[in-house]
Amino acid sequence: MKDLMRQLFSISIEEAQGGLEETALRSAVEALRQIEKRAKAAMQSAAASA
Protein backbone atom coordinates (compact mmCIF):
# COMPACT_ATOMS: atom_id res chain seq x y z
CA MET A 1 0.00 0.00 0.00
CA LYS A 2 2.80 2.42 0.87
CA ASP A 3 4.49 1.57 -2.42
CA LEU A 4 1.35 2.42 -4.37
CA MET A 5 0.92 5.72 -2.54
CA ARG A 6 4.55 6.60 -3.18
CA GLN A 7 4.16 5.88 -6.92
CA LEU A 8 0.98 7.95 -7.19
CA PHE A 9 2.61 10.82 -5.31
CA SER A 10 5.70 10.84 -7.53
CA ILE A 11 3.51 10.76 -10.66
CA SER A 12 1.47 13.72 -9.46
CA ILE A 13 4.66 15.70 -8.72
CA GLU A 14 5.96 14.97 -12.23
CA GLU A 15 2.66 16.10 -13.75
CA ALA A 16 2.71 19.28 -11.69
CA GLN A 17 6.26 20.05 -12.82
CA GLY A 18 5.32 19.41 -16.43
CA GLY A 19 2.36 21.77 -16.09
CA LEU A 20 4.58 24.46 -14.60
CA GLU A 21 7.08 24.11 -17.43
CA GLU A 22 4.28 24.37 -19.98
CA THR A 23 2.90 27.49 -18.29
CA ALA A 24 6.37 29.03 -18.16
CA LEU A 25 6.88 28.32 -21.87
CA ARG A 26 3.53 29.89 -22.75
CA SER A 27 4.42 32.97 -20.71
CA ALA A 28 7.81 33.22 -22.40
CA VAL A 29 6.27 32.90 -25.87
CA GLU A 30 3.69 35.59 -25.04
CA ALA A 31 6.43 37.88 -23.71
CA LEU A 32 8.42 37.40 -26.92
CA ARG A 33 5.35 38.25 -28.99
CA GLN A 34 4.88 41.47 -27.00
CA ILE A 35 8.55 42.38 -27.48
CA GLU A 36 8.24 41.70 -31.21
CA LYS A 37 5.16 43.94 -31.45
CA ARG A 38 6.94 46.75 -29.59
CA ALA A 39 10.04 46.38 -31.76
CA LYS A 40 7.97 46.57 -34.95
CA ALA A 41 6.13 49.64 -33.66
CA ALA A 42 9.41 51.29 -32.70
CA MET A 43 10.92 50.57 -36.12
CA GLN A 44 7.81 51.96 -37.86
CA SER A 45 7.85 55.16 -35.81
CA ALA A 46 11.61 55.52 -36.38
CA ALA A 47 11.12 55.08 -40.13
CA ALA A 48 8.24 57.57 -40.12
CA SER A 49 10.26 60.22 -38.33
CA ALA A 50 13.39 59.68 -40.42
mmCIF file of C-alpha atoms in Angstrom:
data_model
loop_
_atom_site.group_PDB
_atom_site.id
_atom_site.type_symbol
_atom_site.label_atom_id
_atom_site.label_comp_id
_atom_site.label_asym_id
_atom_site.label_seq_id
_atom_site.Cartn_x
_atom_site.Cartn_y
_atom_site.Cartn_z
ATOM 1 C CA MET A 1 0.000 0.000 0.000
ATOM 2 C CA LYS A 2 2.805 2.415 0.867
ATOM 3 C CA ASP A 3 4.488 1.573 -2.421
ATOM 4 C CA LEU A 4 1.351 2.416 -4.371
ATOM 5 C CA MET A 5 0.918 5.715 -2.540
ATOM 6 C CA ARG A 6 4.553 6.597 -3.182
ATOM 7 C CA GLN A 7 4.164 5.877 -6.919
ATOM 8 C CA LEU A 8 0.982 7.948 -7.185
ATOM 9 C CA PHE A 9 2.611 10.816 -5.306
ATOM 10 C CA SER A 10 5.700 10.841 -7.531
ATOM 11 C CA ILE A 11 3.510 10.755 -10.661
ATOM 12 C CA SER A 12 1.474 13.725 -9.456
ATOM 13 C CA ILE A 13 4.664 15.697 -8.724
ATOM 14 C CA GLU A 14 5.961 14.972 -12.230
ATOM 15 C CA GLU A 15 2.663 16.095 -13.755
ATOM 16 C CA ALA A 16 2.712 19.282 -11.695
ATOM 17 C CA GLN A 17 6.264 20.054 -12.819
ATOM 18 C CA GLY A 18 5.316 19.406 -16.433
ATOM 19 C CA GLY A 19 2.365 21.767 -16.087
ATOM 20 C CA LEU A 20 4.579 24.459 -14.596
ATOM 21 C CA GLU A 21 7.076 24.110 -17.432
ATOM 22 C CA GLU A 22 4.277 24.372 -19.979
ATOM 23 C CA THR A 23 2.904 27.486 -18.288
ATOM 24 C CA ALA A 24 6.375 29.032 -18.165
ATOM 25 C CA LEU A 25 6.880 28.317 -21.870
ATOM 26 C CA ARG A 26 3.535 29.885 -22.752
ATOM 27 C CA SER A 27 4.421 32.967 -20.709
ATOM 28 C CA ALA A 28 7.808 33.216 -22.404
ATOM 29 C CA VAL A 29 6.265 32.900 -25.867
ATOM 30 C CA GLU A 30 3.694 35.588 -25.036
ATOM 31 C CA ALA A 31 6.429 37.882 -23.706
ATOM 32 C CA LEU A 32 8.422 37.396 -26.916
ATOM 33 C CA ARG A 33 5.353 38.253 -28.992
ATOM 34 C CA GLN A 34 4.883 41.467 -27.002
ATOM 35 C CA ILE A 35 8.555 42.378 -27.481
ATOM 36 C CA GLU A 36 8.242 41.702 -31.207
ATOM 37 C CA LYS A 37 5.157 43.942 -31.451
ATOM 38 C CA ARG A 38 6.944 46.745 -29.595
ATOM 39 C CA ALA A 39 10.045 46.378 -31.755
ATOM 40 C CA LYS A 40 7.975 46.574 -34.951
ATOM 41 C CA ALA A 41 6.127 49.637 -33.661
ATOM 42 C CA ALA A 42 9.411 51.288 -32.698
ATOM 43 C CA MET A 43 10.917 50.568 -36.122
ATOM 44 C CA GLN A 44 7.813 51.963 -37.856
ATOM 45 C CA SER A 45 7.851 55.164 -35.814
ATOM 46 C CA ALA A 46 11.612 55.524 -36.378
ATOM 47 C CA ALA A 47 11.115 55.080 -40.128
ATOM 48 C CA ALA A 48 8.239 57.565 -40.116
ATOM 49 C CA SER A 49 10.258 60.221 -38.328
ATOM 50 C CA ALA A 50 13.393 59.683 -40.422
#
